[in-house]
Coordinates of C-alpha atoms in Angstrom, one line a residue:
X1 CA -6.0 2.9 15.4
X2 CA -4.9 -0.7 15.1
X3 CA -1.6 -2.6 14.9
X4 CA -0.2 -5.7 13.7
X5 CA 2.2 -7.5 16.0
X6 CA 4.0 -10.1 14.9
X7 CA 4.0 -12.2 18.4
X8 CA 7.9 -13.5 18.9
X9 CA 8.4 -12.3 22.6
X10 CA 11.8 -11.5 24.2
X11 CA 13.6 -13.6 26.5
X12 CA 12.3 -10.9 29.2
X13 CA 9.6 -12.3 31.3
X14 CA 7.8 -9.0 33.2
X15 CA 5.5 -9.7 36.1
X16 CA 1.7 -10.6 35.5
X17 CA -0.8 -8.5 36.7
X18 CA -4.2 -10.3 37.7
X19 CA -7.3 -7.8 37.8
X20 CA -10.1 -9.3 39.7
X21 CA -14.0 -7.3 38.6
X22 CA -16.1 -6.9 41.6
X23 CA -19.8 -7.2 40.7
X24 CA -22.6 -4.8 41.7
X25 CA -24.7 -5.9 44.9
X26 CA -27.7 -8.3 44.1
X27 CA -31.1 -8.9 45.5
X28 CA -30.9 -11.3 48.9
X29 CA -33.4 -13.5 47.0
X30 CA -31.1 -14.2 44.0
X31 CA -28.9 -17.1 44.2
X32 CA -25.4 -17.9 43.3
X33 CA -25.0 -18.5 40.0
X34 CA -22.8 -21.4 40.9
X35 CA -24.1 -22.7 43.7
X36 CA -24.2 -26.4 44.7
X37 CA -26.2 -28.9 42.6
X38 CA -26.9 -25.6 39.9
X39 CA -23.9 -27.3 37.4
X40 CA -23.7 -30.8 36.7
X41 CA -20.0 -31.0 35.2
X42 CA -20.8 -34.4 34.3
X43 CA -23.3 -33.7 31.8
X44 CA -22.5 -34.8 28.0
X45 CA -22.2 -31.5 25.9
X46 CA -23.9 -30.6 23.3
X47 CA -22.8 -32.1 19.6
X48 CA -19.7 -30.5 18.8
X49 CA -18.7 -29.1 22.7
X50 CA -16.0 -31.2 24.0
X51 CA -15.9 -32.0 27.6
X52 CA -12.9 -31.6 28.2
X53 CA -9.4 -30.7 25.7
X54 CA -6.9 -32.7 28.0
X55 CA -6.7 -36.4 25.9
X56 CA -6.3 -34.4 22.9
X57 CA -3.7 -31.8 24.8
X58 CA -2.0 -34.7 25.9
X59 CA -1.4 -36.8 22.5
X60 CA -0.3 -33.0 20.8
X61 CA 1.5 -31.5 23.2
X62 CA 4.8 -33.6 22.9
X63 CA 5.2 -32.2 19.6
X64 CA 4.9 -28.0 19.8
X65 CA 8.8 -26.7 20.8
X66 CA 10.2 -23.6 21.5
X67 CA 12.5 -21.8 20.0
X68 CA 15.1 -19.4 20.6
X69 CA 17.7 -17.7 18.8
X70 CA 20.8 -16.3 20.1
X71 CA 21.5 -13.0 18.8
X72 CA 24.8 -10.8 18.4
X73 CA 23.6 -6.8 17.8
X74 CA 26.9 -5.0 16.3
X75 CA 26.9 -1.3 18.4
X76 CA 28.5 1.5 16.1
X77 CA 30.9 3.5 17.5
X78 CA 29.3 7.3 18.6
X79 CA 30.4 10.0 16.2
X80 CA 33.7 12.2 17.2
X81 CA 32.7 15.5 18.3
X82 CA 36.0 16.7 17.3
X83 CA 35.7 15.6 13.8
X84 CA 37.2 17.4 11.3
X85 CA 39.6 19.6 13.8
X86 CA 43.2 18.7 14.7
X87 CA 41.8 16.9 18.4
X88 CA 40.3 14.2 16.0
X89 CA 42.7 11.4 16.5
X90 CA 43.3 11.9 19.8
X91 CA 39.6 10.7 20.4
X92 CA 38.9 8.0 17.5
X93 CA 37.3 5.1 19.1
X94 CA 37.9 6.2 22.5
X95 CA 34.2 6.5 22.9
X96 CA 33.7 4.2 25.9
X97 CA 33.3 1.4 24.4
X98 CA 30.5 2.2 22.1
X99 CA 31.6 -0.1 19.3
X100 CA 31.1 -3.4 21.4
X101 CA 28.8 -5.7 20.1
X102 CA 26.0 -6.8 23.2
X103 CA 24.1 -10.1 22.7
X104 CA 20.5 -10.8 21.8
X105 CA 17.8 -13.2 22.1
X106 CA 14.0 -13.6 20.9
X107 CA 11.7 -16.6 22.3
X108 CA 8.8 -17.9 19.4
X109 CA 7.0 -21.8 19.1
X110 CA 7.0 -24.3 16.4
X111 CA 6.4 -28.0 15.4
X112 CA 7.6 -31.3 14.5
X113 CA 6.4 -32.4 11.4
X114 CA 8.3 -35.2 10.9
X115 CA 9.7 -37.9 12.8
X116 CA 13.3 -37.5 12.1
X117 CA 13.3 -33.6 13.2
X118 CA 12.1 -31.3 10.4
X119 CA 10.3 -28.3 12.4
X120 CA 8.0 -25.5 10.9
X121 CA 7.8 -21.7 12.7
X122 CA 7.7 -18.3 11.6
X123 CA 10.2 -16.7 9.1
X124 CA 10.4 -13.9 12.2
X125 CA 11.3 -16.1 14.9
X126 CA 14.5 -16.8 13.5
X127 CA 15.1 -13.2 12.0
X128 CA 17.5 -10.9 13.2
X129 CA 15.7 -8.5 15.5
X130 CA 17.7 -5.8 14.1
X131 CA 19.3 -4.3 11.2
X132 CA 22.6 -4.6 13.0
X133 CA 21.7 -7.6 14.5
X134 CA 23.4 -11.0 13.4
X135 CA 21.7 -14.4 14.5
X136 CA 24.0 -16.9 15.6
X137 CA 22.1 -20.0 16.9
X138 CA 18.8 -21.5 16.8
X139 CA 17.7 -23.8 19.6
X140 CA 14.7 -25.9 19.4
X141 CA 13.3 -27.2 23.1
X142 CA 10.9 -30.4 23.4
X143 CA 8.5 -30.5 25.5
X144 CA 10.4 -32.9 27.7
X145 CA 12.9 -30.0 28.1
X146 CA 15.2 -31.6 25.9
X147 CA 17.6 -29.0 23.8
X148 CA 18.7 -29.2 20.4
X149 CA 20.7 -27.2 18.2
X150 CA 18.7 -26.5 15.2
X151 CA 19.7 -26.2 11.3
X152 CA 17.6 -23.5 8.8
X153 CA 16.5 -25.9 5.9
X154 CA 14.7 -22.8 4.4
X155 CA 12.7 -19.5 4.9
X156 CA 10.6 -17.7 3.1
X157 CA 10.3 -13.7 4.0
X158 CA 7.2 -13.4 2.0
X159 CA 5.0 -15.8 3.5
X160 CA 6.9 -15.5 7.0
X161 CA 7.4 -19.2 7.0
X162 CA 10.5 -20.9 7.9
X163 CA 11.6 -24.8 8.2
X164 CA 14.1 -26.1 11.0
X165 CA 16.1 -29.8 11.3
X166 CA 17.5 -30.9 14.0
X167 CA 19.3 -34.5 14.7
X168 CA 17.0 -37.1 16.6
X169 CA 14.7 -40.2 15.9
X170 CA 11.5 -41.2 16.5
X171 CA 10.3 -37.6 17.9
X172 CA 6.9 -37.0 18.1
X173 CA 5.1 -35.0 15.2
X174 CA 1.7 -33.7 14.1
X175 CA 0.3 -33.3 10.4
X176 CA -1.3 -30.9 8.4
X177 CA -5.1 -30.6 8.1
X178 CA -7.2 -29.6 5.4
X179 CA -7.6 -25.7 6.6
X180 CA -10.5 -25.4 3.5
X181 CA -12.8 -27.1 5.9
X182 CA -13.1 -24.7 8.7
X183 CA -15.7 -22.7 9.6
X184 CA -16.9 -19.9 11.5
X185 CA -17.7 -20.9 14.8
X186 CA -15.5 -24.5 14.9
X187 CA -13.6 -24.9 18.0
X188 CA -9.4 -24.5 17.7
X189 CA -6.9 -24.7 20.1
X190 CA -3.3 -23.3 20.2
X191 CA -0.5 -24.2 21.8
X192 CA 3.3 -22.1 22.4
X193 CA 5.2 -20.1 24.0
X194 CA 3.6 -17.1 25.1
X195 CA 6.1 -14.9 27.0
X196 CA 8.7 -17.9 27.6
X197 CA 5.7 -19.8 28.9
X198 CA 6.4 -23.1 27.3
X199 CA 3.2 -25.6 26.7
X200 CA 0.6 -22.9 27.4
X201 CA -2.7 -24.1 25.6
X202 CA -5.4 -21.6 25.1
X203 CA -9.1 -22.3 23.6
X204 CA -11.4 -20.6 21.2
X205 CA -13.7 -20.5 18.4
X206 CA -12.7 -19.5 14.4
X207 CA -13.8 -15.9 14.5
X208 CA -13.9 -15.8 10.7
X209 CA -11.6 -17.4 7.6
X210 CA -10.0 -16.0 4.5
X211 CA -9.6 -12.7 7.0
X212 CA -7.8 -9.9 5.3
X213 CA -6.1 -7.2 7.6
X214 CA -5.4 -4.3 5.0
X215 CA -2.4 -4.2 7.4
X216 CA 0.4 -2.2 5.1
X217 CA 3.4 -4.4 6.4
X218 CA 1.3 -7.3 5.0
X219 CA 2.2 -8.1 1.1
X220 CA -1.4 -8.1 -0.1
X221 CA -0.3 -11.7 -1.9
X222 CA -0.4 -13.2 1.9
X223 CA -3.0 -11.0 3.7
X224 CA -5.1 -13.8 4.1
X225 CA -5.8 -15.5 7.9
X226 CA -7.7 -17.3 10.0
X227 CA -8.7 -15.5 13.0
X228 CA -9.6 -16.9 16.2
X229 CA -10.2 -15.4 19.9
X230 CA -8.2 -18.1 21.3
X231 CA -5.7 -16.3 23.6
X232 CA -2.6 -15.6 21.5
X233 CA 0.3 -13.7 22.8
X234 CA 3.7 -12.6 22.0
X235 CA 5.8 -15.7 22.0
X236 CA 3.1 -17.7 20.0
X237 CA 4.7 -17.1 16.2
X238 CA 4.9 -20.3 14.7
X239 CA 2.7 -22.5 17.2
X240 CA 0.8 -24.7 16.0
X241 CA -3.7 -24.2 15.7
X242 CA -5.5 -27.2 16.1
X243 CA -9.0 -28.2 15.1
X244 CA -11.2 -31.0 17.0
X245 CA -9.6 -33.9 15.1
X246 CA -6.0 -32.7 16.5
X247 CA -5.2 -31.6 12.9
X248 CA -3.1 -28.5 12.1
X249 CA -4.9 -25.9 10.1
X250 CA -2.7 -22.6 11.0
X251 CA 0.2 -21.5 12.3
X252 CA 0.0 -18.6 14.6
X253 CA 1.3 -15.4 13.4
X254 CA 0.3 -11.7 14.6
X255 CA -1.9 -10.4 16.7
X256 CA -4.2 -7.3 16.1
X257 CA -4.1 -5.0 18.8
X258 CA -4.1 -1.3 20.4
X259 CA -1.3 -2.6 23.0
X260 CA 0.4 -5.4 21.7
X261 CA -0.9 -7.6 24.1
X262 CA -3.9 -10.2 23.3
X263 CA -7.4 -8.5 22.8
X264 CA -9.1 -11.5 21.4
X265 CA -7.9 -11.1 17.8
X266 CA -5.6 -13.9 16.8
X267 CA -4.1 -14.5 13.4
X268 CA -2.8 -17.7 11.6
X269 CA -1.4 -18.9 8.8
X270 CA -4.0 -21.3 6.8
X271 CA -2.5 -25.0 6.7
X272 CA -4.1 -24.8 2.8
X273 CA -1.3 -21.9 2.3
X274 CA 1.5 -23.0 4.0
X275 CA 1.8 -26.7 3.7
X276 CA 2.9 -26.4 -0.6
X277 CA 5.6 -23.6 0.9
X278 CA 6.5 -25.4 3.5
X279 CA 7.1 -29.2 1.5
X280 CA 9.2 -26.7 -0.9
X281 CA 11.5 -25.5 1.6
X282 CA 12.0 -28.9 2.9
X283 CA 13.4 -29.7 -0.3
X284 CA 15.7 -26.8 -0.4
X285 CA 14.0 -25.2 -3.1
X286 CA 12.8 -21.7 -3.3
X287 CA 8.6 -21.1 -3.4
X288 CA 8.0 -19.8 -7.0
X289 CA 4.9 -17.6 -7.6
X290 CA 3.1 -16.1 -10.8
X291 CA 3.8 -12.8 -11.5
X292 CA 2.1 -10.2 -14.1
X293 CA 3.9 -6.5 -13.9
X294 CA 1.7 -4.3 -12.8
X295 CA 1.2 -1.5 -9.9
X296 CA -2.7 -2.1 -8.7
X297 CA -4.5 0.4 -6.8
X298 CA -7.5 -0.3 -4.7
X299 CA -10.8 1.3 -5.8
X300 CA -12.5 3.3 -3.3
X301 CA -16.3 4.7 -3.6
X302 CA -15.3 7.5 -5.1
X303 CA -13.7 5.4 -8.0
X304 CA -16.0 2.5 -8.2
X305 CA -18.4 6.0 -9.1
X306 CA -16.2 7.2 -11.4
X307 CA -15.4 3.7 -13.2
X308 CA -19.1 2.8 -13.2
X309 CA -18.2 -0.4 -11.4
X310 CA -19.5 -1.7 -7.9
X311 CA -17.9 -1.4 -5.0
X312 CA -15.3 -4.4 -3.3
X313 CA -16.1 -5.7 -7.6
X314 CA -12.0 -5.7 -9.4
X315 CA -9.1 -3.3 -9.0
X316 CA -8.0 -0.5 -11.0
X317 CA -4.3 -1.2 -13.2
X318 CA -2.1 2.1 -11.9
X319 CA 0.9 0.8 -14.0
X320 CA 2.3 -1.5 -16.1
X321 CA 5.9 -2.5 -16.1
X322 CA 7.1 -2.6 -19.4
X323 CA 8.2 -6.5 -20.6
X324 CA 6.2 -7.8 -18.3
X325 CA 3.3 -10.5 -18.9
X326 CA 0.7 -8.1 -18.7
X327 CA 1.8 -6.1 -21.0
X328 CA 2.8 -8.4 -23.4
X329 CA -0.6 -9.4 -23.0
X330 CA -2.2 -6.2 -24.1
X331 CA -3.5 -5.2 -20.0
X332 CA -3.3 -1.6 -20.2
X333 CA -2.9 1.3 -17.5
X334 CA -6.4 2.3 -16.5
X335 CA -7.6 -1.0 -16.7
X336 CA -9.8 -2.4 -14.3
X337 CA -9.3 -6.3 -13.7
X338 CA -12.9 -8.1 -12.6
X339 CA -11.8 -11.5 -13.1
X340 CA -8.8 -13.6 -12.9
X341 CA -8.4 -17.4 -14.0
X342 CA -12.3 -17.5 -13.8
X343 CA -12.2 -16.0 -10.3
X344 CA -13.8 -12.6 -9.3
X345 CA -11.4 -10.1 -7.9
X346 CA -12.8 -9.1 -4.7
X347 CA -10.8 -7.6 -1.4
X348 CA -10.8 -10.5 0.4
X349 CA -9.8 -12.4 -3.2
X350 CA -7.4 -9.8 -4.9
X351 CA -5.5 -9.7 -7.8
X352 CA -1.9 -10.4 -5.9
X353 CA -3.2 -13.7 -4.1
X354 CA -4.8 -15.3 -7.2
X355 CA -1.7 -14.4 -9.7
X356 CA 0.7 -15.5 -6.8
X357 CA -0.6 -19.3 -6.4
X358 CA -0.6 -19.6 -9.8
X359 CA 2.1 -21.6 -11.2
X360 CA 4.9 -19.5 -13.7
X361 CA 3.9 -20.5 -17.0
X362 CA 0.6 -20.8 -16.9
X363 CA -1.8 -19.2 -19.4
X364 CA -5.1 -17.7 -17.7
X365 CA -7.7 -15.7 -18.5
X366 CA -8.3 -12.0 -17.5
X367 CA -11.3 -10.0 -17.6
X368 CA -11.1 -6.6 -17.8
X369 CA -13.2 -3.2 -17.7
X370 CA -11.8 -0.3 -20.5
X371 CA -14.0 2.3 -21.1
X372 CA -16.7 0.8 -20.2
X373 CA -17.0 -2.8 -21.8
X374 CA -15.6 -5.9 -20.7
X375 CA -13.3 -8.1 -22.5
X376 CA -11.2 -11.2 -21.7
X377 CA -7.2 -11.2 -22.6
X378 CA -5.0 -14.5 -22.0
X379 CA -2.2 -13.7 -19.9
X380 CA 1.1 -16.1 -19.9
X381 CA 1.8 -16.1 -16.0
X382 CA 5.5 -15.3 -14.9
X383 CA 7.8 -15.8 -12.1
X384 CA 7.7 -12.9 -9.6
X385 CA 11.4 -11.2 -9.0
X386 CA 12.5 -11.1 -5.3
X387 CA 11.9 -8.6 -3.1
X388 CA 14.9 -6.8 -3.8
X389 CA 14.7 -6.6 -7.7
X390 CA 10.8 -5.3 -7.0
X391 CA 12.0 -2.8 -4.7
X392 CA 12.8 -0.3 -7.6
X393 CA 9.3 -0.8 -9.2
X394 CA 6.6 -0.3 -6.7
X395 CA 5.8 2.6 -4.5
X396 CA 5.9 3.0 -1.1
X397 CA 5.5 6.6 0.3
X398 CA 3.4 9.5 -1.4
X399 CA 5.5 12.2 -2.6
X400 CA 5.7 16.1 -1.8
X401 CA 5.6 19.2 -3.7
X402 CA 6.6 22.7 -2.8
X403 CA 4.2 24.2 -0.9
X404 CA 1.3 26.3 -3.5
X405 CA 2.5 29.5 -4.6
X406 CA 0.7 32.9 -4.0
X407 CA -1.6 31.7 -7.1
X408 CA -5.3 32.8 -7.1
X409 CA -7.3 30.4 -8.6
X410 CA -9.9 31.3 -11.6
X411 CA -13.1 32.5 -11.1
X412 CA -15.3 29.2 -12.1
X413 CA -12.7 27.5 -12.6
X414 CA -13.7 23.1 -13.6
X415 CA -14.0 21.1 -11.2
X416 CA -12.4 23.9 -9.6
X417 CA -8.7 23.3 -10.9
X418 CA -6.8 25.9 -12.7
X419 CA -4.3 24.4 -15.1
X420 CA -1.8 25.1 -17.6
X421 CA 0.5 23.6 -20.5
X422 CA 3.0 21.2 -19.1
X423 CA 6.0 22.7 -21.5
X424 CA 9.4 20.8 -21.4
X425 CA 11.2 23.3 -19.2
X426 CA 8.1 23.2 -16.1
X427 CA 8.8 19.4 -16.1
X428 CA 11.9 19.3 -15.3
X429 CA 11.6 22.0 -12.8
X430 CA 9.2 19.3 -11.6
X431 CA 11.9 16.4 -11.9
X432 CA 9.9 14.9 -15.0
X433 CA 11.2 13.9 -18.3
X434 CA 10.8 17.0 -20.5
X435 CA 8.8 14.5 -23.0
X436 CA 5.9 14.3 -20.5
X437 CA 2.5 15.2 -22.0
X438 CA -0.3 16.4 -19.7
X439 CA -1.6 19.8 -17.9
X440 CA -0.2 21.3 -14.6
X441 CA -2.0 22.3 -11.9
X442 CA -1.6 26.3 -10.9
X443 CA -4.1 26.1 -8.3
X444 CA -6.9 25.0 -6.8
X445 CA -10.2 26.1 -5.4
X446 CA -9.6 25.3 -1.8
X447 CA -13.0 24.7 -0.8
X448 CA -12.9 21.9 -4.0
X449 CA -13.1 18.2 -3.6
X450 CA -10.0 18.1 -6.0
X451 CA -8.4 20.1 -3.1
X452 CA -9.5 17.9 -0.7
X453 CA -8.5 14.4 -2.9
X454 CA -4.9 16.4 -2.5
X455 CA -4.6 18.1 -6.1
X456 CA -2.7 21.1 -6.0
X457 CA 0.2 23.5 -7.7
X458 CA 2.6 21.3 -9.8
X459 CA 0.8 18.0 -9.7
X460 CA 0.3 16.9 -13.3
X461 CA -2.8 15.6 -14.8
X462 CA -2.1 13.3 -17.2
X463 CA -5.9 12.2 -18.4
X464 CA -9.6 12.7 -17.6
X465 CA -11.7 9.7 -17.8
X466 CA -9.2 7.9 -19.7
X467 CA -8.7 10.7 -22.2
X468 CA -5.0 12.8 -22.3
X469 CA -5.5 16.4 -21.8
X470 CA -2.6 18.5 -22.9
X471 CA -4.4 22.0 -22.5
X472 CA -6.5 23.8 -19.9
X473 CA -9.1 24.0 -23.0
X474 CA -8.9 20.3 -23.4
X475 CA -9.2 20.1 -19.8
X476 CA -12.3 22.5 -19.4
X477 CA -13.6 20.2 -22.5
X478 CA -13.5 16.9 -20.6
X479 CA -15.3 18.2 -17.4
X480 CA -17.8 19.4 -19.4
X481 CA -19.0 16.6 -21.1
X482 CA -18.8 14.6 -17.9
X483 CA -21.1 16.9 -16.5
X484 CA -23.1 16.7 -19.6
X485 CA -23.0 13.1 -19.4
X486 CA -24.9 13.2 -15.7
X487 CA -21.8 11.7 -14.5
X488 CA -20.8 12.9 -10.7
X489 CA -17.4 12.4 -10.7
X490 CA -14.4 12.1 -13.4
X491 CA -11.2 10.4 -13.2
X492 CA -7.8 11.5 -13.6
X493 CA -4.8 10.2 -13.6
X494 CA -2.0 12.4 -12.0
X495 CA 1.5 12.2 -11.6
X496 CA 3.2 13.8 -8.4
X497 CA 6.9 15.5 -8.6
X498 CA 9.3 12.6 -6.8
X499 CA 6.4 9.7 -7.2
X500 CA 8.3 7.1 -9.8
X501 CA 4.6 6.3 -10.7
X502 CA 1.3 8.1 -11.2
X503 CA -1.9 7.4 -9.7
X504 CA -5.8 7.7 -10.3
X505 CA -8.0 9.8 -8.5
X506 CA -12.0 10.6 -8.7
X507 CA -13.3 14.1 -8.0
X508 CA -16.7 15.2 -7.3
X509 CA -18.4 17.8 -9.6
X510 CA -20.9 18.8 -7.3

């Protein structure tokens, strides 16, 4: 198991433990690896190895801060046990002091960018650590160890960016590079804050670009880093990456890690992504991104089998919100999307990051798979909601049913799934609209795939391969031909009791 850690670190700074390897015994005859006159430290390196990172260090380091917010964390009162009895008032809020607020405090790194005080970090950095929690100041500290109070120009929660001012003249600064340039294997180097450590510079190489994490706390618009093993830590969020030319191509973001601590798995912020988000919330402006209205779903091997399409090729359209471009468009539910604004939709290109750096109002093309043949709608780009007006439309968590009922499955049953008439009155025992049109499931063969893909008593099947089903005999029909067909899977699309949306799902016929 892996996590994500976003790397702002706490004002607490724990001891360091220092592990030293001893190395098995070796042969008298062998030498020390280092011994005298072995390493000429003067040699030139190789094209491309520097000799040394101090001059560069030197010229950047003036213009990486820290920063640190002071915090006030609201503590509610603890509940009266005498509640509700006649003692009650004689113990409201005498609870030892359990409603005091206590203070706060988080540590993260940033840059100048400009001369006059404008400074870019992490949209966490500054965030309240809590959901009680209430952030009252922002310092910013040079290198020089000079303070200053700081001023949010703008944050953006999506792309975890955020853009700081504070009062001085001629500070130093550093610019953005041109992050579409780096390659595996190019040396970086980072500089921050790593557990209050202030100036720490760490080394490394570009482990790979364009890195997606699949990380679920990631919106899959922004799931797109550079990773490098150059030691990043908590405390780093919002430091600046550097290339050889001292350029800035990332900002330091998360880590991936079993622990939390550094394993060699650094993430960052491409300069090519944030630099248009960041000159936006310099201007006090909100980022605007396209937006088409639909739920995607990722296809797995058994639905690239069961859509006839290869797999890590498009993604499979799970919904379309009414309204919306997409469907004004004509995209339909069941669709699968294999190209976008003359793009391919891969994992590490999807859907969400192509639509969502696409400007509102732009007309694109968009190919899509239905029942088997391609064809190319144009789609009129909108402007995504906010997070909180898209909260009621996508879904998060997978539903439950009631546990199956004593319900013995029929004997050769399809696919082994035994289902019945959805009639007006079962759905809304199941909490759907009576006017929903599909099968129910009664049971299911437990030894099944459709068991193990989840299917079982009240879960409603909707379609098979794209086709509705409103009958077990329609039902029966459908697996049949697909087993006719040589097919080894079909496709349904199900709709779970408390899911606001349905889903697809491929099951084996074997």
């Amino acid at each position: 198991m892996r996590y994500a850690y976003a790397i702002t670190s706490a004002l607490l700074l724990g001891g360091t433990a220092v592990t030293l390897a001893s190395q098995p015994s070796i042969m008298a005859a062998q030498t020390a690896q280092n011994e005298p006159g072995a390493i000429n430290a003067d040699a030139a390196p190789r094209i491309g190895a520097p000799m040394s990172f101090a001059d560069m260090v030197a010229k950047l380091q003036p213009a990486v801060v820290n920063i640190s917010t002071k915090q006030r964390i609201a503590a509610a009162n603890a509940p009266n046990p005498f509640a509700g009895t006649p003692f009650e008032q004689f113990f409201n809020n005498q609870q030892g002091g359990g409603g005091r607020p206590r203070e706060g405090s988080s540590l993260g790194s940033g840059f100048l960018i400009s001369a006059d005080g404008y400074v870019v970090t992490n949209n966490h950095v500054i965030a309240a650590g809590a959901p009680n929690a209430t952030v009252e100041s922002v310092t910013v500290t040079l290198a020089d160890q000079k303070e200053y109070v700081a001023r949010v120009v703008g944050r953006d929660a999506a792309s975890d960016l955020a853009v700081l001012k504070i009062e001085g003249r001629n500070l130093p600064f550093v610019r953005f590079g041109d992050s579409r340039q780096a390659r595996v294997g190019d040396w970086v180097v980072a500089i921050g804050n790593p557990f209050g450590l202030g100036g720490s510079v760490t080394a490394g190489i570009i482990s790979a670009v364009n890195r997606v994490t699949g990380n679920p706390g990631q919106q899959a618009a922004f799931d797109r880093f550079i990773q490098t093993d150059a030691s990043i830590n908590r405390g780093n969020s919002g430091g600046p990456m550097f290339d050889m030319q001292g350029n800035v191509i990332g900002i330091n973001s998360q880590i991936l890690s079993p622990t939390g601590g550094n394993v060699g798995i650094g993430l960052a912020i491409p300069a090519e992504q944030a630099k248009p988000i960041v000159e936006t919330l310099m201007k006090g402006q909100t980022p605007q991104r396209g937006y088409l209205g639909v739920g995607l779903q990722p296809i797995d091997e058994d639905l690239a089998t069961a859509l006839g399409v290869e797999r890590n090729q498009g993604e499979l359209i799970r919904s379309v919100e009414p309204g919306k471009p997409a469907a004004a468009a004509g995209i339909r539910q069941g669709d699968v999307v294999m190209r976008v604004n003359n793009q391919d939709v891969t994992p590490q290109n999807n859907l969400s990051f192509i639509v969502s750096n696409t400007p509102p109002g732009t007309r694109i093309p968009v190919e899509v798979l239905r029942d088997g043949r391609r064809q190319t709608l144009q789609v009129t780009v909108g402007t995504r909601p906010s997070d909180e007006e898209l909260a009621g439309f996508q879904m998060d968590e997978e539903g439950q049913t009631d546990p199956d009922a004593m319900v013995k499955p029929q004997e050769n049953a399809p696919a082994g799934v035994t289902v019945q008439p959805l009639t007006p009155v079962i759905a809304r025992t199941l909490g759907f609209e009576a006017a929903t049109r599909g099968v129910v499931v009664a049971a299911t063969d437990p030894n099944s795939d459709a068991a193990t893909k989840g299917l079982r008593r009240g879960v409603v099947i909707v379609s098979v391969n794209r086709q509705p089903v409103t009958t077990a005999a329609e039902f029966a029909a459908q697996i049949a031909a697909a087993r006719k067909a040589g097919r080894p899977s079909v496709l349904l699309y199900v709709m779970v009791p408390r899911q606001p949306v349905g889903t697809y799902i491929a099951i084996n016929l074997d």
